[in-house]
Coordinates of C-alpha atoms (C1' of nucleotides) in Angstrom, one line a residue:
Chain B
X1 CA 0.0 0.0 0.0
X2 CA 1.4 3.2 -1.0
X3 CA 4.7 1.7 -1.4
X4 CA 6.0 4.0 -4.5
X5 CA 6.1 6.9 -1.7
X6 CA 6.7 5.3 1.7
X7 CA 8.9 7.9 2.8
X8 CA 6.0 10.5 2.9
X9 CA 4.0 11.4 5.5
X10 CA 0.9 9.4 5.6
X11 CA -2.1 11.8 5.0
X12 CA -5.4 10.8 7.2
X13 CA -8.7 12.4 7.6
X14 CA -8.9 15.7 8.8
X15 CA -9.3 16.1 12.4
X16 CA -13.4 15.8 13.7
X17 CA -13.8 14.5 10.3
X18 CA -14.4 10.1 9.5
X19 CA -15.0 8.0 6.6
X20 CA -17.8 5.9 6.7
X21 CA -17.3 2.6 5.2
X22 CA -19.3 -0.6 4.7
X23 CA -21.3 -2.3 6.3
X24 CA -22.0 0.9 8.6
X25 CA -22.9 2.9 5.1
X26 CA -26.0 0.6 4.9
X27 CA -27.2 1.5 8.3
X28 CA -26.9 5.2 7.0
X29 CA -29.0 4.3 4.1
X30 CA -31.6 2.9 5.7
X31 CA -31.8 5.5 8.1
X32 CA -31.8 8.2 5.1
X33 CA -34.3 5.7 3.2
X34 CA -37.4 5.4 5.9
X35 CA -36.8 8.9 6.8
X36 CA -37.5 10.2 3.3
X37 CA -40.6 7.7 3.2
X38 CA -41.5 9.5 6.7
X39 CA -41.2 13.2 5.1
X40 CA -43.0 11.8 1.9
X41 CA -46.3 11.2 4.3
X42 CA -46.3 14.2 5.6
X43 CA -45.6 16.2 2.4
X44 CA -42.6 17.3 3.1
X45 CA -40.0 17.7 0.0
X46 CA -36.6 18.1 -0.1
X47 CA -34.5 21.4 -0.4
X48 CA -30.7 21.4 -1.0
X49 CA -28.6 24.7 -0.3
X50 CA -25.2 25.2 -0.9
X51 CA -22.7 24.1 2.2
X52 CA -21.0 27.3 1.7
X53 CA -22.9 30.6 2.4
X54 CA -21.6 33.9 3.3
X55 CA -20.5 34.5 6.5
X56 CA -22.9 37.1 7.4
X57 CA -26.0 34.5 7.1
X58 CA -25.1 33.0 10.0
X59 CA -23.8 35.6 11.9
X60 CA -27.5 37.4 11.5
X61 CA -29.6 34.2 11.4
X62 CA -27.9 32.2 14.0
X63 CA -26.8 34.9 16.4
X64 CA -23.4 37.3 16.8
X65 CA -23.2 36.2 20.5
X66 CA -23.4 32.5 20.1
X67 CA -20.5 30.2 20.5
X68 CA -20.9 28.8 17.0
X69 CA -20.4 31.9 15.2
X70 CA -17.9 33.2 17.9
X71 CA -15.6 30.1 18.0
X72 CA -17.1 27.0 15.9
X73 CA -17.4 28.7 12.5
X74 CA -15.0 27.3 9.6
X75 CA -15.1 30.5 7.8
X76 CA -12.5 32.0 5.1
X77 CA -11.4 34.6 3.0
X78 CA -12.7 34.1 -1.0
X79 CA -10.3 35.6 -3.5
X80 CA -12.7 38.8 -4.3
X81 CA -12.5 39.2 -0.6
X82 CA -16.0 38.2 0.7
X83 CA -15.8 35.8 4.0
X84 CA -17.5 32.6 3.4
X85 CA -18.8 30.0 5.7
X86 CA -19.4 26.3 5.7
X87 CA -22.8 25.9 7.3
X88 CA -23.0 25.0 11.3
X89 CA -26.4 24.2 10.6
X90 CA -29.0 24.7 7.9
X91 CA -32.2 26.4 8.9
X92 CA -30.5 30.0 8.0
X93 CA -29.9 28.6 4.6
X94 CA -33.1 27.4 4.3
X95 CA -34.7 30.7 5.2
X96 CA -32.1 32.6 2.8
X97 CA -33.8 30.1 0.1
X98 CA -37.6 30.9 0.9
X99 CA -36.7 34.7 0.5
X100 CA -34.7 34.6 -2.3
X101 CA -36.7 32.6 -4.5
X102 CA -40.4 34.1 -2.7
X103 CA -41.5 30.7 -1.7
X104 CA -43.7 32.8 0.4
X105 CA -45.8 33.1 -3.2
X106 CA -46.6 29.3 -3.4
X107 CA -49.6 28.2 -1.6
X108 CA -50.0 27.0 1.4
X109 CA -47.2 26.1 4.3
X110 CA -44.1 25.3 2.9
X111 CA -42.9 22.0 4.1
X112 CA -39.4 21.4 3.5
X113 CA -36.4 18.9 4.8
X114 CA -32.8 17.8 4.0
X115 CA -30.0 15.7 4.5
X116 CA -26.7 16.6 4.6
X117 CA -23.5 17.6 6.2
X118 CA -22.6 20.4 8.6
X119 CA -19.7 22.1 9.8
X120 CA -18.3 23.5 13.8
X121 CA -15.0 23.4 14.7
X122 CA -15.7 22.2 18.0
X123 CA -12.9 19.6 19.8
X124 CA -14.1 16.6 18.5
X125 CA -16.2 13.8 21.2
X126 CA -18.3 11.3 21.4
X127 CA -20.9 11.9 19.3
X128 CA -19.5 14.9 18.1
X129 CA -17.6 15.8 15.1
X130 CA -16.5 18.8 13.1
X131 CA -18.3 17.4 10.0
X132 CA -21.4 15.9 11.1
X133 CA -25.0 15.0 8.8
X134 CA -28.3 16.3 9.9
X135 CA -31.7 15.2 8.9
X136 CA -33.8 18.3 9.7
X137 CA -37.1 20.1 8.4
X138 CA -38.9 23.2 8.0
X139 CA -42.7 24.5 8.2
X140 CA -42.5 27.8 7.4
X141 CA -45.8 29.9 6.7
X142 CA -47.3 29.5 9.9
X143 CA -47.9 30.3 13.6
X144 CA -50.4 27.8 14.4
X145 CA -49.7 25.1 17.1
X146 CA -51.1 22.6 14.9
X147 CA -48.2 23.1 13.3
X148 CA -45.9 23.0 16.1
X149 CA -48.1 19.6 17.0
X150 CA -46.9 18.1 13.7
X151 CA -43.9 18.9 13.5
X152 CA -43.0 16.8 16.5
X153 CA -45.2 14.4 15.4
X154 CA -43.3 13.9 12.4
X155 CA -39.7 13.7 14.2
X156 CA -40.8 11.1 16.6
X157 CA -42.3 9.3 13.7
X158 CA -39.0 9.3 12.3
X159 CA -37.2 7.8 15.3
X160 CA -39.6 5.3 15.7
X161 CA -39.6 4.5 12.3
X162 CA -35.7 3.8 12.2
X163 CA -35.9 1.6 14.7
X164 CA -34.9 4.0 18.2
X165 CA -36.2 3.1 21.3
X166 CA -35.4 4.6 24.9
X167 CA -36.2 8.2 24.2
X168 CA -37.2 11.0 25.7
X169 CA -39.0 13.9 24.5
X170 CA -38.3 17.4 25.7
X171 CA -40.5 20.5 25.3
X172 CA -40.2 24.3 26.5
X173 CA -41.6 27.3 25.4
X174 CA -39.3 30.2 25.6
X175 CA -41.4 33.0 24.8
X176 CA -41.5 35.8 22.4
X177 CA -40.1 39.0 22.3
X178 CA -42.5 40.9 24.3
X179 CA -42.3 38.4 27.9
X180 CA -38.5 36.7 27.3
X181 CA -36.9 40.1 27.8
X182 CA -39.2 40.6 30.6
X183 CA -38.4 37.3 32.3
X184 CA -34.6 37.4 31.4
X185 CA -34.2 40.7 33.6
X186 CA -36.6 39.0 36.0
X187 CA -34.3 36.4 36.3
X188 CA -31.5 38.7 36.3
X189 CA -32.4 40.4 39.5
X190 CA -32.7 37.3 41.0
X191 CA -29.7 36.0 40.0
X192 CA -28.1 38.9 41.6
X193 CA -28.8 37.9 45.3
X194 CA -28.0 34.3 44.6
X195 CA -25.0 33.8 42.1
X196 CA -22.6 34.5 44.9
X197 CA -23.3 31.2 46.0
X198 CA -23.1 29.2 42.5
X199 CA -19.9 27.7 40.4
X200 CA -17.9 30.3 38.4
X201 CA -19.6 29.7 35.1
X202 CA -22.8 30.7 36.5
X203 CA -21.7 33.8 38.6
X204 CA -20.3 35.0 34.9
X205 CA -23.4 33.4 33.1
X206 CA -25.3 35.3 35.1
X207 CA -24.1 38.5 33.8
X208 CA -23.7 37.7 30.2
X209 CA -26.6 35.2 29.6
X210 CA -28.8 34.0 32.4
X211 CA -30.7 31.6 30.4
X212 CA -27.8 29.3 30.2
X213 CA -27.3 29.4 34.4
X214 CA -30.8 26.8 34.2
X215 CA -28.7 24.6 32.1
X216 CA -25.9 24.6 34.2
X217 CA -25.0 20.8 35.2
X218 CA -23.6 20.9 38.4
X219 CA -24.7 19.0 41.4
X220 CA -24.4 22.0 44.2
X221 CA -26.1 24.8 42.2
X222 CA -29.5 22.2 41.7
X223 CA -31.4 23.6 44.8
X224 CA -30.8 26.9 43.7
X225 CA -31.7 26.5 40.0
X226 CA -34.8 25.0 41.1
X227 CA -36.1 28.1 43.0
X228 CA -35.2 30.1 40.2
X229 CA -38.8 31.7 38.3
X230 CA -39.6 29.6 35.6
X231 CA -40.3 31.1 32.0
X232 CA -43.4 28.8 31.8
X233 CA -45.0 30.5 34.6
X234 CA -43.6 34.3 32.7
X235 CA -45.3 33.6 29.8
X236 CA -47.7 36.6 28.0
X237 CA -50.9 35.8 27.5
X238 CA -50.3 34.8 23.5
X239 CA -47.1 32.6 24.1
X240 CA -49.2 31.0 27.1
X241 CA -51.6 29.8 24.8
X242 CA -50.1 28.9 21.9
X243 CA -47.8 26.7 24.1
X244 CA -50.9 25.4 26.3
X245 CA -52.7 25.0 22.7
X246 CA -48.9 22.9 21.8
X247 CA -49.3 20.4 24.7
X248 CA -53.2 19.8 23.9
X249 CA -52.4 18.8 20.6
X250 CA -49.8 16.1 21.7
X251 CA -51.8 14.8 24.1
X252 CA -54.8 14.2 21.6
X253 CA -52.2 12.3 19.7
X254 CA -50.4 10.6 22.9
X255 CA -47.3 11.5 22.0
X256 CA -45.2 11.7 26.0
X257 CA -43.4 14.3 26.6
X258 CA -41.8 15.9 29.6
X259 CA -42.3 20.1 30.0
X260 CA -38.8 21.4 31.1
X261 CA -38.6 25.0 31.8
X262 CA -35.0 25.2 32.0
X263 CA -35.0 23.6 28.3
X264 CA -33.0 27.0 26.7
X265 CA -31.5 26.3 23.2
X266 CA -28.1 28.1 22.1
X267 CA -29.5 29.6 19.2
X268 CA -30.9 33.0 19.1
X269 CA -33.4 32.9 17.1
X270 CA -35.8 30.6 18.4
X271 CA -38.9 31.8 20.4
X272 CA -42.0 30.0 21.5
X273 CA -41.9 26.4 21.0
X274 CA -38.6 24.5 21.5
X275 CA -37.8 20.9 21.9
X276 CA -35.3 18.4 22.1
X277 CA -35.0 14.3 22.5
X278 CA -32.1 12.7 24.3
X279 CA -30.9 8.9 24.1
X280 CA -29.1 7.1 26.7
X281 CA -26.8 5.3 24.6
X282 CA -25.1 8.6 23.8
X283 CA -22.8 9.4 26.7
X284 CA -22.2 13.3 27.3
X285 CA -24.0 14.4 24.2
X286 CA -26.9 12.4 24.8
X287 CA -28.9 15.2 22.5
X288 CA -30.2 13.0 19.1
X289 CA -32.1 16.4 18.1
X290 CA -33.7 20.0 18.8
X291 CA -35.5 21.8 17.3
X292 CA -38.3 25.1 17.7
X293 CA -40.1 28.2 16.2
X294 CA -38.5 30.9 15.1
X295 CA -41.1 33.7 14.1
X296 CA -38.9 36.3 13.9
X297 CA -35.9 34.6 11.2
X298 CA -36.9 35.8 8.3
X299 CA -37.5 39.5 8.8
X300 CA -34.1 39.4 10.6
X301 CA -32.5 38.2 7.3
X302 CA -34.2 40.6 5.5
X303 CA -37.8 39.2 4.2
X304 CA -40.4 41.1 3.2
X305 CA -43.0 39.4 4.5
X306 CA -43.6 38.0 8.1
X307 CA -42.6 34.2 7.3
X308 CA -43.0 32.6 11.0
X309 CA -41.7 28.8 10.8
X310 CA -40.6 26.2 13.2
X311 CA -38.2 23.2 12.2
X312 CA -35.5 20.6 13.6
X313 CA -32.4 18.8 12.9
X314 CA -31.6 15.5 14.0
X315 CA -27.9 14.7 14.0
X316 CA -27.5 12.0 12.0
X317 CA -24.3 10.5 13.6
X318 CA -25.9 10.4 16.7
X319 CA -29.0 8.7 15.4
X320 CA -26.7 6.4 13.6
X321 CA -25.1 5.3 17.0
X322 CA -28.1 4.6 18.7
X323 CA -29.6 2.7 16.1
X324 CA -26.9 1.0 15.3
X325 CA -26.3 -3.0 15.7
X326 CA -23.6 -5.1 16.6
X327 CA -23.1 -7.0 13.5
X328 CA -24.4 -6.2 10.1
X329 CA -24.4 -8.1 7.3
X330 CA -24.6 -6.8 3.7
X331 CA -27.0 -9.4 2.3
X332 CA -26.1 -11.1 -1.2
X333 CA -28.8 -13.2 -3.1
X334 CA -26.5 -14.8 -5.6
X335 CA -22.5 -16.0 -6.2
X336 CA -22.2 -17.6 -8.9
X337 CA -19.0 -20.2 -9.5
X338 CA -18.0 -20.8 -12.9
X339 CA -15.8 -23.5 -13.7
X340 CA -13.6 -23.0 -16.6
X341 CA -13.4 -20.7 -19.4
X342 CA -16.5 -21.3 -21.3
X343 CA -18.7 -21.3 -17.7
X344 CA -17.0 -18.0 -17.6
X345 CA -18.8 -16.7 -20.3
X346 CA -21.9 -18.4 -19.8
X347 CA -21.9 -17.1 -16.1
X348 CA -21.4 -13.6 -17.0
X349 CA -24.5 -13.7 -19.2
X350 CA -26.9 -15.2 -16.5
X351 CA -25.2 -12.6 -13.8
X352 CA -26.2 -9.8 -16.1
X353 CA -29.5 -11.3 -16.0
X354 CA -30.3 -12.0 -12.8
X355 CA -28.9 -8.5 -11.7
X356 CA -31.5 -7.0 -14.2
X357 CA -34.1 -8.8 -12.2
X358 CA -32.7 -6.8 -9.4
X359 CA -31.0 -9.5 -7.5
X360 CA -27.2 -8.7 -6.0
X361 CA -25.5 -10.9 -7.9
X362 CA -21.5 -11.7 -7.3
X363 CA -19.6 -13.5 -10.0
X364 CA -15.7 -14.9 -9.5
X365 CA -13.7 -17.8 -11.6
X366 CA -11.3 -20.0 -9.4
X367 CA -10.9 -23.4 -7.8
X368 CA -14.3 -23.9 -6.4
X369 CA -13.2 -24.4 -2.9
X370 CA -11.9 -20.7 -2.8
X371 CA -14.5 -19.3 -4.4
X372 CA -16.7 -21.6 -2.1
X373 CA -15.2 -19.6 0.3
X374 CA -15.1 -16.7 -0.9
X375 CA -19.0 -17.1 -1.6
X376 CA -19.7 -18.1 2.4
X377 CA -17.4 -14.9 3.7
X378 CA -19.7 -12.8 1.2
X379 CA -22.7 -13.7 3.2
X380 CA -24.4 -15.5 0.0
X381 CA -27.9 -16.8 0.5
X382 CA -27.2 -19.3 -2.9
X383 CA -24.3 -20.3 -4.6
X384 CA -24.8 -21.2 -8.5
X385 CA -22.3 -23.7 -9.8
X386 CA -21.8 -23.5 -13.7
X387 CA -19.7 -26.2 -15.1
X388 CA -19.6 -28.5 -18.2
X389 CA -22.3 -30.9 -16.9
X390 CA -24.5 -27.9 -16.3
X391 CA -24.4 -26.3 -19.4
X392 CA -25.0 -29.5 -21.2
X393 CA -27.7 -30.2 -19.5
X394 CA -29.6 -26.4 -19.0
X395 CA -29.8 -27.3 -15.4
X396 CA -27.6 -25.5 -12.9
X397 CA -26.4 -26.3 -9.3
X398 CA -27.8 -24.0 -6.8
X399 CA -27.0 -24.3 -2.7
X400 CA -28.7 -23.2 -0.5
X401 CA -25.9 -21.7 2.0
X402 CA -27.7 -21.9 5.0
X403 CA -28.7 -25.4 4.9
X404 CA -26.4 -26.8 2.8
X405 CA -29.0 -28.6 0.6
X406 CA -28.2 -28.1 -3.3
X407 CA -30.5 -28.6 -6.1
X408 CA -30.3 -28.9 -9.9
X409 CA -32.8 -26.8 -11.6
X410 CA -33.1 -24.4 -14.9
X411 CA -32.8 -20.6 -15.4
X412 CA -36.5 -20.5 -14.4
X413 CA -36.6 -22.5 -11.6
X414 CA -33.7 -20.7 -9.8
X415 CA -35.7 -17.2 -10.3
X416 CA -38.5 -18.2 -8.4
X417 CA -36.1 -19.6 -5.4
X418 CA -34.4 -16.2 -5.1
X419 CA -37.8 -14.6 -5.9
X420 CA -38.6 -15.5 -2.4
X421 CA -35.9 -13.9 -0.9
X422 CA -37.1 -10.9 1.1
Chain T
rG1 C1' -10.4 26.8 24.4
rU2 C1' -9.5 23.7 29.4
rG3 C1' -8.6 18.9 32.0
rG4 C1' -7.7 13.5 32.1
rG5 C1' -6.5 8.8 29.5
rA6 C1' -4.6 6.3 25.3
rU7 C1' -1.3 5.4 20.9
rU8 C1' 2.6 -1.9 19.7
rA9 C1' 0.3 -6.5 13.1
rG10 C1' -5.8 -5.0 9.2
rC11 C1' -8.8 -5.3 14.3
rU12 C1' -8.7 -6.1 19.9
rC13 C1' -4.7 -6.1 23.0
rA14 C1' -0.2 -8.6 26.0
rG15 C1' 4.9 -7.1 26.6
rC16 C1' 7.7 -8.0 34.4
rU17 C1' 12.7 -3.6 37.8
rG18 C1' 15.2 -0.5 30.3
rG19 C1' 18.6 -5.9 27.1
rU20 C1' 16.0 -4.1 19.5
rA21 C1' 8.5 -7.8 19.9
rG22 C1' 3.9 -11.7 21.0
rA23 C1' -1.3 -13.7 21.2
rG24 C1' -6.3 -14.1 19.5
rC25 C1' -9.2 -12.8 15.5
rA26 C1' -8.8 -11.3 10.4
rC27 C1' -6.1 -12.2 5.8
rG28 C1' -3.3 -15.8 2.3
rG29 C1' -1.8 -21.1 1.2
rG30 C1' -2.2 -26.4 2.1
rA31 C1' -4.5 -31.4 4.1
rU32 C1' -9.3 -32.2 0.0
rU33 C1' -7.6 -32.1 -9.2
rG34 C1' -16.2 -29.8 -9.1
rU35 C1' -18.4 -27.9 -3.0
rG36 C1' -18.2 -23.1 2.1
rG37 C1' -19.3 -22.6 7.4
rU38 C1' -16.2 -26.9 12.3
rU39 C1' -10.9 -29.1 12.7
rC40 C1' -5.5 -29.5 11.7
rC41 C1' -0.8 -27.5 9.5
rC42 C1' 1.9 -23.6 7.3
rG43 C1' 2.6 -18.5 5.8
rG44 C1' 2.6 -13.0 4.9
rG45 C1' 2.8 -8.9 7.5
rG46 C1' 5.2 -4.1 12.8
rU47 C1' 11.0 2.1 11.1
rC48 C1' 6.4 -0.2 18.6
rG49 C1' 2.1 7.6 16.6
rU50 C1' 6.1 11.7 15.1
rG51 C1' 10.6 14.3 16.5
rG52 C1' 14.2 15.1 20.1
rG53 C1' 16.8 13.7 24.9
rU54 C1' 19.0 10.2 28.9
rU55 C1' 21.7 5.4 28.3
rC56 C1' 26.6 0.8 26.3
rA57 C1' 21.4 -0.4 25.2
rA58 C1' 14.6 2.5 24.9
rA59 C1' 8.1 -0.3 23.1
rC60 C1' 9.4 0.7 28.3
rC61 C1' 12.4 6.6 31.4
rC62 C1' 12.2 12.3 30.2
rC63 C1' 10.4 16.6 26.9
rA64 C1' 7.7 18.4 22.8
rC65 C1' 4.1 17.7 19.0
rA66 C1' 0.2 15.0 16.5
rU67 C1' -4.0 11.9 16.5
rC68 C1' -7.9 9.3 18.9
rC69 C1' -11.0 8.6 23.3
rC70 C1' -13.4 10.6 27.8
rA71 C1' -15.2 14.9 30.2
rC72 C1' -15.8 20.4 30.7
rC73 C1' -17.6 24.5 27.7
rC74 C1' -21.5 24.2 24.2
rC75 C1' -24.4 21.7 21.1
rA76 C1' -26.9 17.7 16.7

RNA sequence: GUGGGAUUAGCUCAGCUGGUAGAGCACGGGAUUGUGGUUCCCGGGGUCGUGGGUUCAAACCCCACAUCCCACCCCA
């Protein structure tokens, strides 16, 4: 391997960034394949933007103050001068799209999701990488709960379509800008009296962002966090409702969830409705997804028109690693083990064939105890022998691989036992 | 950005108080000239993460750096 340039360095994958190889590639797959069926039901259709943007999307969309657009960003200089920036996450692009092309103009909500990768350059973790895939979603056009309801709806659809058990549902409502800036200096004052007695990072939390001091983790500040006001019970009358109205709508559809006032989410522009879902399995960054309503996104990058919306992302890694097996198997219907020359060219026909028909089909010459071998280390569900004696006679040698039991049957006869395969 | 741990064969890891490397699995070949999975035998593979230092001698001790892992910060 390599061995025309030993004496170089070897070059490896960028740091925070992975390949992902087979069989692990087929778990991501079918993870991507139910969740499009998922999005499909709920008429949802895809949107793809650009993974470079410039750098003032996300420095207006996502927040100046945030620690992904003060530290995480993987931003650079462009030759005419302009900074550009590979996305940290995807809902400012999306909401860049819906303005710039007016997708306000088509009817109804627009409903809109995508798959792909993102970018922070955050020291890497469990769970956590500097290019990481998202599977996320916007409803944009509307300030109904209903929409909110569905929304979550969907996303939990999606987990339990893929397989993911052992979850928990999060929801909060943070407000809107007339009662959060009320409750924030509420919370403020009463930090004031109290922060004395907390870990560093609150006492400086409390001065530059108090939200964060409900998040904080550790054991000895717990008490105090939990006499702390609550945002639910600061709500305005609106927010109150629409987030009452939120809660209805998931119980009519028994979806469990758990109400957690100190649920605050890092990026700016989220108001009302937020959520999140965290997994065991998971570690430190137990977080599969989050998610919420940000009404106020798109005048803020410059819309016309009010555009309220509320969307998630689930990171795709994580969902990956939750879901994920011990052992998997790439299934293969068919090796086929010609004998000679002539089988060689006979094979190749009927592999063409049979892949047409839409079977996965593996062809190799050799000694047939290697390539017997080589068939059972493949995972083959049948192995077709072509030699002389069966293209004399039109009737092949299949085995069964599992049981061991081989048969002699024609072209025909071997399509209806694959046919069964699931 | 901060703290801790790790780095020896493709993978998972041994390697005693310093004396220039081992196992299991995997891979390849054979026992079996048209039959795999179990068994037996054989084999290929490692500048011991990189660069310095101490020493007659370093996988082992010291320093620096890199990468990975775990946690903090924060988040998907």
């Amino acid at each position: 391997m390599l061995a025309w340039n030993l004496p170089t360095t070897l070059i490896k994958a960028v740091k925070g960034t992975r390949d992902l190889l087979p069989p692990s590639t087929e778990v991501w797959n079918r993870v991507e394949a139910v969740t499009r069926g998922i999005f499909r039901a709920y008429n949802y259709h895809e949107i793809r933007t650009p993974i470079l943007e410039e750098t003032q999307l996300f420095a207006r969309g996502v927040g100046e103050e945030t620690d992904i657009v003060t530290k995480e960003m993987y931003t650079f200089t462009d030759r005419d001068d302009t900074s550009l920036t590979l996305r940290p996450e995807n809902t400012a692009s999306v909401i860049r799209a819906y303005i710039e092309h007016r997708l306000d103009q088509r009817p109804g909500v627009q409903k809109l999701y995508y798959i792909g990768p993102m970018f922070r350059r955050e020291r890497p973790q469990k769970g956590r990488y500097r290019q990481f895939f998202q599977i996320g979603a916007e409803a944009i056009g509307s300030e109904s709960p209903v929409v909110d309801a569905e929304v979550i709806e969907l996303v939990i659809e999606i987990l339990k379509g893929v397989g993911l058990g052992g979850f928990k549902l999060l929801v909060n409502s943070v407000g809107d800008h007339n009662c959060r800036p009320q409750y924030v200096e509420r919370l403020r004052q009463e930090l004031q009296s109290v922060a004395s007695q907390m870990c560093g990072d609150c006492q400086r939390r409390a001065d530059t962002n108090p939200l964060r001091v409900l998040d904080c983790k550790v054991e000895a500040d717990q008490p105090i966090i939990e006499r702390l006001p609550s945002i639910v019970d600061h709500l305005c009358p609106a927010c109150h409702a629409h987030f009452e109205a939120v809660k209805q709508f998931l119980d009519d559809r028994s979806i469990e969830y758990e109400v957690r006032p100190r649920l605050v989410r890092g990026l700016d522009y989220y108001m009302r409705t937020t959520f999140e879902v965290v997994h065991g399995a998971l570690g430190a960054q137990n977080s599969v997804l989050g998610g919420g309503r940000y009404d106020g996104l798109a005048e803020s990058l410059g819309s016309p028109v009010h555009s309220p919306g509320i969307g998630f992302s689930i990171g795709e890694d994580r969902l990956v690693m939750s879901v994920e097996g011990d052992r998997i198997t790439i299934p293969l219907d068919l090796f086929i083990a010609p004998l000679g020359e002539a089988a060689l060219r006979h094979a190749a026909v009927m592999a063409r064939d049979f892949r047409r028909a839409g079977f996965s089909v593996e062809l190799v010459e050799g000694k047939l105890k290697r390539v017997m071998e080589l068939a059972n280390k493949l995972g083959a569900r049948y192995t077709l022998i072509v030699g002389e004696n069966e293209m004399a006679a039109g009737r092949y040698a299949l085995k069964n691989m599992a049981s061991g039991q081989q048969e002699s049957l024609t072209r025909e006869e071997i399509s209806a036992r694959l046919a069964v395969l699931d």
